[in-house]
Amino acid sequence: RLFHQHHKAFAPLNFSDYEAINRCEKEVPEYFNFASDVLDKWSQIEKERTGSSNPALWWINGKGSEVKWSFEELGFLSRKAANVLSGPCDLQRGDRVFVILPRIPEWWLLNVACMRTGVIFIPGTIQLTAKDICYRLLASKAKCIITTDALVPAVDSIASKCPSLKTKLIVSESRRAKWLNFRDLL
């Protein structure tokens, strides 16, 4: 707080709104949603701009395949992913979802979808064991888990011990019994 009282001595006055908020010069909006207040604004700017623009997401895997999404595409896909979370997954604002995915495009997409819906995104590393997953599900009371084929056996082995877990969502080309498929739903 002491630093913020004397901020004019340390910083120029031409900061953006976000920096002004950090300096306690501007009110924090009562309702702020990164997905709609920032991503969708960049999408609108992108639509109005002529010529090429930088991608919002540019992902390249180890084999050289790439995914490149504009801000408009990321916004559109994140709204579809938000519909998956609030529809088939039956998640509401404040519910928790435990996401154990490698850093594939769907990880980023689900992260933004959670921001849109107010669902709490709990990231986890793909190195977690069944015991680790069970502990985190019990501690967080997550209603949904999202992962890939590699961790399905671990999740299935502990799911019965986690009473809050209602939905299991897999990001995969394959189908699994008792699992919703994210790519199919998207």
XYZ file of N, CA, C and O in Angstrom:
744
model
N 0.821 -1.203 0.000
C 0.000 0.000 0.000
C 0.864 1.268 0.000
O 0.533 2.223 -0.655
N 1.950 1.249 0.772
C 2.816 2.418 0.840
C 3.360 2.747 -0.546
O 3.383 3.893 -0.961
N 3.774 1.720 -1.286
C 4.277 1.931 -2.639
C 3.205 2.568 -3.518
O 3.470 3.479 -4.280
N 1.961 2.085 -3.416
C 0.879 2.599 -4.249
C 0.564 4.059 -3.948
O 0.113 4.782 -4.815
N 0.816 4.513 -2.730
C 0.554 5.911 -2.395
C 1.501 6.840 -3.141
O 1.175 7.975 -3.415
N 2.683 6.348 -3.463
C 3.700 7.191 -4.102
C 4.020 6.717 -5.516
O 5.114 6.919 -6.007
N 3.048 6.123 -6.155
C 3.293 5.516 -7.463
C 3.698 6.528 -8.529
O 4.390 6.202 -9.459
N 3.261 7.766 -8.423
C 3.551 8.750 -9.471
C 5.037 9.045 -9.570
O 5.533 9.408 -10.615
N 5.757 8.843 -8.494
C 7.196 9.077 -8.507
C 7.935 7.948 -9.219
O 9.058 8.120 -9.645
N 7.318 6.793 -9.355
C 7.998 5.622 -9.894
C 7.559 5.241 -11.299
O 8.228 4.452 -11.946
N 6.433 5.735 -11.769
C 5.921 5.262 -13.051
C 5.303 6.409 -13.846
O 4.716 7.319 -13.275
N 5.432 6.355 -15.165
C 4.769 7.377 -15.987
C 3.256 7.236 -15.905
O 2.743 6.206 -15.509
N 2.523 8.262 -16.304
C 1.072 8.273 -16.173
C 0.342 7.670 -17.365
O -0.861 7.609 -17.357
N 1.023 7.240 -18.390
C 0.351 6.720 -19.581
C 0.229 5.192 -19.575
O 0.386 4.543 -20.582
N -0.121 4.594 -18.458
C -0.334 3.144 -18.364
C -1.708 2.775 -18.889
O -2.623 3.584 -18.913
N -1.856 1.499 -19.214
C -3.170 0.997 -19.641
C -4.114 0.927 -18.452
O -3.715 1.110 -17.303
N -5.381 0.644 -18.705
C -6.365 0.515 -17.623
C -5.960 -0.543 -16.607
O -6.155 -0.363 -15.410
N -5.406 -1.653 -17.067
C -5.045 -2.729 -16.146
C -3.918 -2.304 -15.221
O -3.899 -2.644 -14.047
N -2.955 -1.578 -15.745
C -1.877 -1.083 -14.897
C -2.397 -0.025 -13.942
O -1.950 0.066 -12.808
N -3.374 0.760 -14.377
C -3.984 1.756 -13.488
C -4.718 1.060 -12.337
O -4.704 1.552 -11.205
N -5.332 -0.063 -12.605
C -5.985 -0.833 -11.542
C -4.942 -1.310 -10.540
O -5.134 -1.207 -9.330
N -3.818 -1.806 -11.031
C -2.753 -2.261 -10.135
C -2.233 -1.131 -9.257
O -1.782 -1.376 -8.136
N -2.253 0.069 -9.769
C -1.779 1.224 -8.990
C -2.892 1.818 -8.138
O -2.711 2.858 -7.541
N -4.050 1.147 -8.093
C -5.204 1.593 -7.297
C -5.745 2.937 -7.759
O -6.295 3.707 -6.974
N -5.574 3.263 -9.036
C -6.095 4.508 -9.586
C -7.454 4.311 -10.239
O -8.156 5.273 -10.494
N -7.770 3.096 -10.585
C -9.010 2.818 -11.290
C -9.736 1.696 -10.566
O -9.113 0.750 -10.090
N -11.047 1.803 -10.496
C -11.874 0.782 -9.854
C -11.771 -0.527 -10.613
O -11.771 -0.551 -11.838
N -11.705 -1.611 -9.878
C -11.786 -2.936 -10.485
C -13.252 -3.156 -10.846
O -14.132 -2.905 -10.026
N -13.541 -3.592 -12.073
C -14.942 -3.809 -12.445
C -15.599 -4.824 -11.517
O -14.955 -5.781 -11.075
N -16.875 -4.606 -11.224
C -17.583 -5.540 -10.349
C -17.625 -6.929 -10.972
O -17.450 -7.932 -10.303
N -17.848 -6.984 -12.270
C -17.891 -8.258 -12.980
C -16.857 -8.210 -14.089
O -16.995 -7.454 -15.038
N -15.814 -9.018 -13.956
C -14.768 -9.078 -14.970
C -14.618 -10.529 -15.395
O -14.541 -11.426 -14.560
N -14.620 -10.760 -16.688
C -14.432 -12.088 -17.223
C -13.409 -11.984 -18.343
O -13.668 -11.350 -19.368
N -12.242 -12.584 -18.152
C -11.172 -12.472 -19.129
C -11.634 -12.881 -20.525
O -11.320 -12.224 -21.509
N -12.408 -13.956 -20.597
C -12.834 -14.470 -21.903
C -13.673 -13.446 -22.661
O -13.448 -13.205 -23.843
N -14.636 -12.838 -21.986
C -15.506 -11.894 -22.696
C -14.929 -10.472 -22.721
O -15.083 -9.767 -23.710
N -14.259 -10.069 -21.647
C -13.762 -8.689 -21.581
C -12.448 -8.478 -22.310
O -12.137 -7.349 -22.683
N -11.666 -9.524 -22.521
C -10.382 -9.370 -23.212
C -10.377 -10.150 -24.527
O -10.224 -9.567 -25.591
N -10.578 -11.454 -24.460
C -10.522 -12.284 -25.670
C -11.539 -11.847 -26.713
O -11.211 -11.680 -27.889
N -12.784 -11.615 -26.299
C -13.808 -11.204 -27.264
C -13.549 -9.809 -27.818
O -13.873 -9.523 -28.966
N -12.940 -8.943 -27.013
C -12.583 -7.606 -27.521
C -11.484 -7.721 -28.585
O -11.536 -7.054 -29.611
N -10.488 -8.585 -28.327
C -9.446 -8.796 -29.331
C -10.037 -9.416 -30.592
O -9.609 -9.094 -31.701
N -11.018 -10.273 -30.429
C -11.692 -10.873 -31.572
C -12.372 -9.790 -32.408
O -12.299 -9.800 -33.645
N -13.027 -8.856 -31.739
C -13.696 -7.753 -32.434
C -12.679 -6.871 -33.154
O -12.888 -6.481 -34.305
N -11.576 -6.570 -32.503
C -10.516 -5.769 -33.129
C -9.978 -6.500 -34.355
O -9.743 -5.890 -35.398
N -9.804 -7.810 -34.223
C -9.308 -8.622 -35.330
C -10.263 -8.571 -36.530
O -9.834 -8.478 -37.671
N -11.571 -8.614 -36.272
C -12.571 -8.547 -37.349
C -12.507 -7.213 -38.078
O -12.680 -7.157 -39.300
N -12.285 -6.132 -37.330
C -12.288 -4.789 -37.916
C -10.988 -4.469 -38.645
O -10.955 -3.577 -39.485
N -9.932 -5.181 -38.338
C -8.621 -4.930 -38.922
C -8.538 -5.552 -40.311
O -9.042 -6.635 -40.546
N -7.889 -4.867 -41.209
C -7.648 -5.447 -42.534
C -6.233 -6.018 -42.547
O -5.348 -5.532 -41.867
N -6.051 -7.037 -43.309
C -4.740 -7.673 -43.381
C -4.622 -8.810 -42.386
O -5.556 -9.144 -41.671
N -3.442 -9.400 -42.357
C -3.239 -10.560 -41.480
C -3.031 -10.103 -40.037
O -2.626 -8.978 -39.777
N -3.344 -10.997 -39.127
C -3.143 -10.700 -37.714
C -2.382 -11.846 -37.069
O -2.269 -12.936 -37.631
N -1.881 -11.605 -35.887
C -1.169 -12.649 -35.154
C -2.166 -13.664 -34.607
O -3.269 -13.301 -34.226
N -1.763 -14.917 -34.545
C -2.680 -15.917 -33.983
C -2.837 -15.741 -32.474
O -1.920 -15.298 -31.795
N -4.006 -16.106 -31.977
C -4.231 -16.104 -30.534
C -3.566 -17.331 -29.926
O -3.067 -17.283 -28.803
N -3.575 -18.444 -30.655
C -2.945 -19.678 -30.205
C -2.240 -20.308 -31.389
O -2.845 -20.491 -32.454
N -0.984 -20.627 -31.190
C -0.215 -21.315 -32.218
C 0.505 -22.461 -31.520
O 1.437 -22.254 -30.758
N 0.027 -23.671 -31.759
C 0.530 -24.861 -31.083
C 1.162 -25.782 -32.105
O 0.599 -26.033 -33.165
N 2.360 -26.288 -31.779
C 3.060 -27.227 -32.660
C 3.469 -28.433 -31.819
O 4.089 -28.277 -30.766
N 3.113 -29.624 -32.291
C 3.507 -30.817 -31.533
C 4.907 -31.261 -31.956
O 5.527 -30.674 -32.846
N 5.403 -32.326 -31.336
C 6.750 -32.818 -31.613
C 6.931 -33.375 -33.005
O 8.051 -33.567 -33.455
N 5.830 -33.634 -33.704
C 5.902 -34.195 -35.055
C 5.764 -33.130 -36.136
O 5.750 -33.441 -37.316
N 5.617 -31.880 -35.721
C 5.511 -30.788 -36.681
C 4.099 -30.397 -37.059
O 3.903 -29.444 -37.798
N 3.092 -31.134 -36.580
C 1.706 -30.731 -36.834
C 1.419 -29.483 -36.022
O 1.938 -29.315 -34.917
N 0.582 -28.620 -36.578
C 0.307 -27.383 -35.852
C -1.174 -27.041 -35.868
O -1.917 -27.470 -36.739
N -1.566 -26.290 -34.871
C -2.906 -25.724 -34.769
C -2.705 -24.231 -34.605
O -1.936 -23.792 -33.749
N -3.387 -23.471 -35.435
C -3.290 -22.010 -35.375
C -4.709 -21.461 -35.315
O -5.487 -21.674 -36.233
N -5.062 -20.804 -34.199
C -6.381 -20.225 -34.045
C -6.279 -18.714 -33.944
O -5.464 -18.185 -33.186
N -7.128 -18.042 -34.674
C -7.254 -16.593 -34.524
C -8.024 -16.315 -33.242
O -8.566 -17.223 -32.613
N -8.101 -15.057 -32.848
C -8.883 -14.704 -31.664
C -10.356 -15.048 -31.878
O -11.032 -15.520 -30.968
N -10.844 -14.839 -33.103
C -12.235 -15.171 -33.405
C -12.474 -16.676 -33.274
O -13.466 -17.106 -32.690
N -11.555 -17.487 -33.813
C -11.708 -18.941 -33.716
C -11.618 -19.420 -32.266
O -12.412 -20.265 -31.831
N -10.660 -18.882 -31.506
C -10.527 -19.269 -30.103
C -11.781 -18.878 -29.324
O -12.267 -19.648 -28.503
N -12.332 -17.712 -29.611
C -13.564 -17.296 -28.955
C -14.724 -18.210 -29.300
O -15.467 -18.653 -28.416
N -14.867 -18.526 -30.571
C -15.953 -19.402 -31.023
C -15.829 -20.799 -30.406
O -16.786 -21.338 -29.855
N -14.639 -21.373 -30.480
C -14.431 -22.717 -29.934
C -14.569 -22.746 -28.415
O -15.082 -23.717 -27.850
N -14.137 -21.682 -27.746
C -14.270 -21.665 -26.282
C -15.731 -21.533 -25.861
O -16.127 -22.064 -24.824
N -16.548 -20.861 -26.673
C -17.987 -20.817 -26.382
C -18.613 -22.195 -26.570
O -19.469 -22.615 -25.786
N -18.179 -22.928 -27.595
C -18.671 -24.295 -27.791
C -18.236 -25.190 -26.632
O -19.024 -25.991 -26.120
N -16.986 -25.051 -26.193
C -16.489 -25.843 -25.064
C -17.243 -25.476 -23.784
O -17.545 -26.351 -22.966
N -17.568 -24.190 -23.615
C -18.353 -23.762 -22.449
C -19.730 -24.418 -22.469
O -20.254 -24.807 -21.420
N -20.310 -24.563 -23.660
C -21.601 -25.248 -23.786
C -21.486 -26.725 -23.411
O -22.420 -27.286 -22.842
N -20.355 -27.350 -23.725
C -20.141 -28.745 -23.325
C -20.085 -28.840 -21.799
O -20.699 -29.719 -21.197
N -19.370 -27.916 -21.170
C -19.244 -27.942 -19.709
C -20.583 -27.696 -19.023
O -20.931 -28.375 -18.058
N -21.346 -26.729 -19.528
C -22.615 -26.408 -18.867
C -23.761 -27.313 -19.319
O -24.736 -27.451 -18.603
N -23.633 -27.956 -20.469
C -24.682 -28.850 -20.965
C -24.473 -30.280 -20.506
O -24.874 -30.646 -19.407
N -23.823 -31.099 -21.329
C -23.663 -32.519 -20.982
C -22.925 -32.763 -19.655
O -23.219 -33.723 -18.957
N -21.980 -31.895 -19.307
C -21.240 -32.081 -18.047
C -22.003 -31.535 -16.843
O -21.634 -31.805 -15.708
N -23.036 -30.735 -17.093
C -23.902 -30.193 -16.041
C -23.134 -29.421 -14.970
O -23.405 -29.551 -13.784
N -22.178 -28.602 -15.396
C -21.401 -27.787 -14.461
C -21.991 -26.383 -14.379
O -22.393 -25.812 -15.395
N -22.027 -25.852 -13.180
C -22.548 -24.509 -12.921
C -21.413 -23.615 -12.421
O -20.357 -24.111 -12.010
N -21.655 -22.315 -12.414
C -20.697 -21.360 -11.867
C -20.296 -21.802 -10.457
O -21.135 -22.141 -9.638
N -18.985 -21.835 -10.199
C -18.479 -22.229 -8.889
C -18.156 -23.709 -8.754
O -17.449 -24.100 -7.832
N -18.677 -24.544 -9.669
C -18.310 -25.957 -9.649
C -16.839 -26.091 -10.041
O -16.283 -25.224 -10.716
N -16.243 -27.191 -9.639
C -14.826 -27.408 -9.913
C -14.641 -28.534 -10.936
O -15.333 -29.540 -10.888
N -13.674 -28.327 -11.821
C -13.316 -29.349 -12.804
C -11.811 -29.581 -12.704
O -11.020 -28.630 -12.668
N -11.431 -30.844 -12.594
C -10.029 -31.231 -12.488
C -9.562 -31.636 -13.880
O -10.071 -32.590 -14.465
N -8.612 -30.881 -14.432
C -8.151 -31.084 -15.810
C -6.730 -31.632 -15.782
O -5.806 -30.955 -15.343
N -6.575 -32.870 -16.247
C -5.256 -33.508 -16.313
C -4.973 -33.795 -17.785
O -5.307 -34.865 -18.299
N -4.412 -32.829 -18.444
C -4.101 -32.946 -19.869
C -2.687 -32.447 -20.116
O -2.203 -31.559 -19.414
N -2.023 -33.014 -21.135
C -0.781 -32.380 -21.573
C -1.142 -31.032 -22.194
O -2.322 -30.733 -22.398
N -0.185 -30.220 -22.480
C -0.485 -28.889 -23.029
C -0.828 -28.980 -24.516
O -0.094 -28.550 -25.382
N -1.980 -29.580 -24.769
C -2.548 -29.688 -26.114
C -3.536 -28.531 -26.287
O -3.925 -27.901 -25.303
N -3.962 -28.229 -27.509
C -4.884 -27.103 -27.702
C -6.143 -27.180 -26.833
O -6.637 -26.152 -26.366
N -6.631 -28.378 -26.590
C -7.839 -28.517 -25.769
C -7.622 -28.023 -24.337
O -8.560 -27.565 -23.694
N -6.395 -28.109 -23.835
C -6.099 -27.593 -22.493
C -6.408 -26.096 -22.436
O -7.062 -25.613 -21.525
N -5.928 -25.375 -23.432
C -6.144 -23.925 -23.478
C -7.621 -23.612 -23.717
O -8.176 -22.688 -23.133
N -8.245 -24.376 -24.583
C -9.655 -24.190 -24.898
C -10.527 -24.384 -23.657
O -11.416 -23.571 -23.365
N -10.267 -25.430 -22.902
C -11.037 -25.691 -21.687
C -10.751 -24.643 -20.607
O -11.647 -24.281 -19.845
N -9.531 -24.161 -20.566
C -9.182 -23.110 -19.614
C -10.044 -21.868 -19.870
O -10.649 -21.318 -18.947
N -10.128 -21.442 -21.112
C -10.941 -20.267 -21.466
C -12.430 -20.574 -21.272
O -13.186 -19.714 -20.801
N -12.868 -21.780 -21.593
C -14.275 -22.163 -21.402
C -14.654 -22.084 -19.928
O -15.762 -21.646 -19.585
N -13.756 -22.491 -19.056
C -14.026 -22.385 -17.611
C -14.151 -20.920 -17.200
O -15.014 -20.568 -16.387
N -13.301 -20.069 -17.757
C -13.417 -18.637 -17.453
C -14.781 -18.107 -17.885
O -15.408 -17.340 -17.162
N -15.213 -18.503 -19.065
C -16.510 -18.047 -19.584
C -17.665 -18.450 -18.678
O -18.601 -17.687 -18.488
N -17.624 -19.661 -18.160
C -18.753 -20.201 -17.410
C -18.656 -19.967 -15.909
O -19.628 -20.197 -15.192
N -17.485 -19.548 -15.431
C -17.301 -19.385 -13.992
C -17.010 -20.694 -13.285
O -17.052 -20.786 -12.063
N -16.696 -21.732 -14.056
C -16.309 -23.016 -13.489
C -14.841 -22.911 -13.068
O -14.028 -22.305 -13.763
N -14.516 -23.483 -11.936
C -13.153 -23.386 -11.407
C -12.287 -24.471 -12.032
O -12.547 -25.661 -11.886
N -11.252 -24.041 -12.720
C -10.321 -24.895 -13.457
C -9.195 -25.307 -12.512
O -8.466 -24.462 -12.005
N -9.056 -26.610 -12.271
C -7.985 -27.117 -11.409
C -7.044 -27.923 -12.305
O -7.377 -29.025 -12.727
N -5.859 -27.381 -12.619
C -4.941 -28.109 -13.494
C -4.174 -29.179 -12.723
O -3.903 -29.042 -11.526
N -3.837 -30.240 -13.428
C -3.020 -31.304 -12.856
C -2.055 -31.833 -13.897
O -2.359 -31.849 -15.079
N -0.906 -32.267 -13.446
C 0.090 -32.813 -14.354
C -0.274 -34.241 -14.751
O -0.881 -34.975 -13.964
N 0.136 -34.634 -15.934
C -0.162 -35.983 -16.418
C 0.668 -37.037 -15.703
O 0.480 -38.224 -15.916
N 1.556 -36.643 -14.812
C 2.386 -37.577 -14.055
C 1.717 -38.045 -12.756
O 2.303 -38.815 -12.006
N 0.491 -37.598 -12.497
C -0.199 -37.984 -11.266
C -0.529 -39.469 -11.268
O -0.892 -40.034 -12.298
N -0.442 -40.070 -10.092
C -0.829 -41.470 -9.924
C -2.302 -41.521 -9.520
O -2.908 -40.491 -9.213
N -2.866 -42.720 -9.473
C -4.261 -42.885 -9.050
C -4.456 -42.316 -7.646
O -5.459 -41.644 -7.366
N -3.510 -42.571 -6.753
C -3.587 -42.059 -5.377
C -3.594 -40.525 -5.364
O -4.362 -39.899 -4.629
N -2.731 -39.921 -6.185
C -2.674 -38.448 -6.281
C -4.003 -37.894 -6.789
O -4.508 -36.895 -6.281
N -4.541 -38.524 -7.820
C -5.801 -38.071 -8.416
C -6.928 -38.175 -7.398
O -7.726 -37.246 -7.240
N -6.982 -39.289 -6.688
C -8.021 -39.490 -5.669
C -7.926 -38.409 -4.597
O -8.939 -37.796 -4.231
N -6.727 -38.142 -4.114
C -6.535 -37.112 -3.090
C -7.035 -35.753 -3.585
O -7.758 -35.047 -2.886
N -6.662 -35.386 -4.794
C -7.048 -34.073 -5.335
C -8.551 -33.973 -5.585
O -9.150 -32.934 -5.377
N -9.143 -35.063 -6.055
C -10.601 -35.061 -6.259
C -11.347 -34.922 -4.928
O -12.322 -34.170 -4.825
N -10.887 -35.628 -3.897
C -11.529 -35.542 -2.588
C -11.330 -34.158 -1.957
O -12.267 -33.584 -1.406
N -10.110 -33.628 -2.049
C -9.810 -32.332 -1.445
C -10.551 -31.194 -2.140
O -11.025 -30.260 -1.490
N -10.677 -31.274 -3.456
C -11.293 -30.182 -4.216
C -12.802 -30.321 -4.351
O -13.488 -29.361 -4.679
N -13.308 -31.544 -4.159
C -14.719 -31.845 -4.395
C -15.119 -31.536 -5.841
O -16.214 -31.048 -6.120
N -14.196 -31.806 -6.762
C -14.457 -31.575 -8.189
C -15.604 -32.457 -8.660
O -15.681 -33.634 -8.304
N -16.488 -31.860 -9.470
C -17.632 -32.603 -10.013
C -17.296 -33.280 -11.333
O -18.034 -34.134 -11.795
N -16.196 -32.841 -11.955
C -15.849 -33.355 -13.276
C -14.341 -33.518 -13.362
O -13.586 -32.736 -12.776
N -13.924 -34.534 -14.096
C -12.509 -34.713 -14.406
C -12.377 -34.807 -15.918
O -13.231 -35.400 -16.590
N -11.334 -34.191 -16.444
C -11.069 -34.208 -17.884
C -9.644 -34.689 -18.078
O -8.711 -34.116 -17.499
N -9.473 -35.735 -18.886
C -8.142 -36.280 -19.113
C -8.083 -36.985 -20.466
O -9.033 -36.920 -21.249
N -6.972 -37.665 -20.707
C -6.769 -38.419 -21.948
C -6.802 -39.913 -21.662
O -6.898 -40.338 -20.512
N -6.659 -40.718 -22.725
C -6.662 -42.185 -22.609
C -5.672 -42.702 -21.575
O -5.946 -43.678 -20.883
N -4.518 -42.065 -21.482
C -3.450 -42.570 -20.616
C -3.869 -42.670 -19.153
O -3.422 -43.579 -18.444
N -4.715 -41.768 -18.677
C -5.086 -41.763 -17.263
C -6.473 -42.336 -16.981
O -6.902 -42.359 -15.826
N -7.170 -42.803 -17.994
C -8.500 -43.397 -17.779
C -8.456 -44.556 -16.780
O -9.263 -44.601 -15.848
N -7.507 -45.515 -16.905
C -7.474 -46.609 -15.922
C -7.272 -46.115 -14.485
O -7.914 -46.618 -13.557
N -6.415 -45.138 -14.296
C -6.166 -44.599 -12.952
C -7.428 -43.948 -12.395
O -7.797 -44.166 -11.234
N -8.111 -43.156 -13.215
C -9.336 -42.491 -12.765
C -10.427 -43.525 -12.477
O -11.097 -43.454 -11.439
N -10.588 -44.487 -13.361
C -11.619 -45.517 -13.151
C -11.371 -46.323 -11.874
O -12.313 -46.732 -11.200
N -10.105 -46.509 -11.525
C -9.794 -47.302 -10.330
C -10.156 -46.592 -9.030
O -10.352 -47.244 -8.005
N -10.282 -45.260 -9.055
C -10.564 -44.517 -7.817
C -11.894 -43.769 -7.844
O -12.297 -43.191 -6.842
N -12.572 -43.751 -8.956
C -13.792 -42.944 -9.112
C -14.843 -43.270 -8.056
O -15.522 -42.366 -7.553
N -14.967 -44.530 -7.690
C -15.989 -44.919 -6.707
C -15.696 -44.360 -5.316
O -16.596 -44.267 -4.484
N -14.468 -43.963 -5.052
C -14.085 -43.395 -3.755
C -14.325 -41.887 -3.685
O -14.098 -41.275 -2.648
N -14.745 -41.293 -4.801
C -14.890 -39.831 -4.900
C -16.361 -39.480 -5.119
O -16.809 -39.380 -6.269
N -17.122 -39.262 -4.049
C -18.564 -39.053 -4.185
C -18.968 -37.788 -4.948
O -20.038 -37.751 -5.542
N -18.117 -36.779 -4.958
C -18.487 -35.547 -5.670
C -18.310 -35.673 -7.181
O -18.894 -34.908 -7.941
N -17.497 -36.631 -7.636
C -17.225 -36.802 -9.063
C -18.460 -37.334 -9.779
O -18.901 -38.452 -9.531
N -19.033 -36.516 -10.660
C -20.250 -36.892 -11.385
C -19.999 -37.170 -12.872
O -20.700 -37.939 -13.491
N -19.002 -36.480 -13.438
C -18.789 -36.554 -14.882
C -17.327 -36.821 -15.186
O -16.444 -36.205 -14.599
N -17.094 -37.725 -16.137
C -15.742 -38.005 -16.621
C -15.741 -37.684 -18.124
O -16.546 -38.206 -18.874
N -14.836 -36.802 -18.505
C -14.754 -36.328 -19.891
C -13.371 -36.676 -20.429
O -12.356 -36.360 -19.806
N -13.347 -37.327 -21.585
C -12.072 -37.740 -22.180
C -11.808 -36.918 -23.433
O -12.719 -36.654 -24.222
N -10.564 -36.494 -23.604
C -10.134 -35.812 -24.822
C -9.360 -36.849 -25.620
O -8.197 -37.139 -25.335
N -10.052 -37.447 -26.589
C -9.474 -38.569 -27.319
C -10.265 -38.820 -28.597
O -11.406 -38.401 -28.718
N -9.651 -39.550 -29.494
C -10.362 -40.011 -30.689
C -11.170 -41.266 -30.372
O -12.104 -41.609 -31.078
N -10.795 -41.978 -29.314
C -11.476 -43.229 -28.958
C -12.625 -42.972 -27.986
O -12.725 -41.913 -27.378
N -13.492 -43.963 -27.858
C -14.635 -43.893 -26.933
C -14.369 -44.826 -25.767
O -13.732 -45.864 -25.928
N -14.869 -44.455 -24.605
C -14.737 -45.277 -23.399
C -16.089 -45.383 -22.719
O -16.839 -44.396 -22.666
N -16.387 -46.541 -22.162
C -17.635 -46.722 -21.420
C -17.621 -45.813 -20.192
O -16.599 -45.677 -19.530
N -18.748 -45.181 -19.923
C -18.954 -44.282 -18.773
C -18.148 -42.991 -18.853
O -17.982 -42.301 -17.859
N -17.633 -42.675 -20.026
C -16.907 -41.428 -20.251
C -17.576 -40.672 -21.397
O -17.928 -41.262 -22.417
N -17.726 -39.357 -21.237
C -18.160 -38.499 -22.345
C -16.932 -38.172 -23.176
O -15.833 -38.030 -22.638
N -17.110 -38.024 -24.482
C -15.996 -37.695 -25.364
C -16.069 -36.220 -25.734
O -17.016 -35.775 -26.394
N -15.064 -35.463 -25.333
C -15.033 -34.021 -25.556
C -15.087 -33.672 -27.047
O -15.848 -32.801 -27.458
N -14.308 -34.339 -27.843
C -14.251 -34.014 -29.283
C -15.586 -34.293 -29.970
O -16.006 -33.534 -30.829
N -16.261 -35.367 -29.562
C -17.596 -35.642 -30.115
C -18.586 -34.556 -29.710
O -19.383 -34.104 -30.530
N -18.552 -34.168 -28.452
C -19.493 -33.168 -27.953
C -19.214 -31.778 -28.524
O -20.136 -31.003 -28.740
N -17.949 -31.490 -28.763
C -17.587 -30.172 -29.298
C -18.103 -30.045 -30.719
O -18.558 -29.023 -31.136
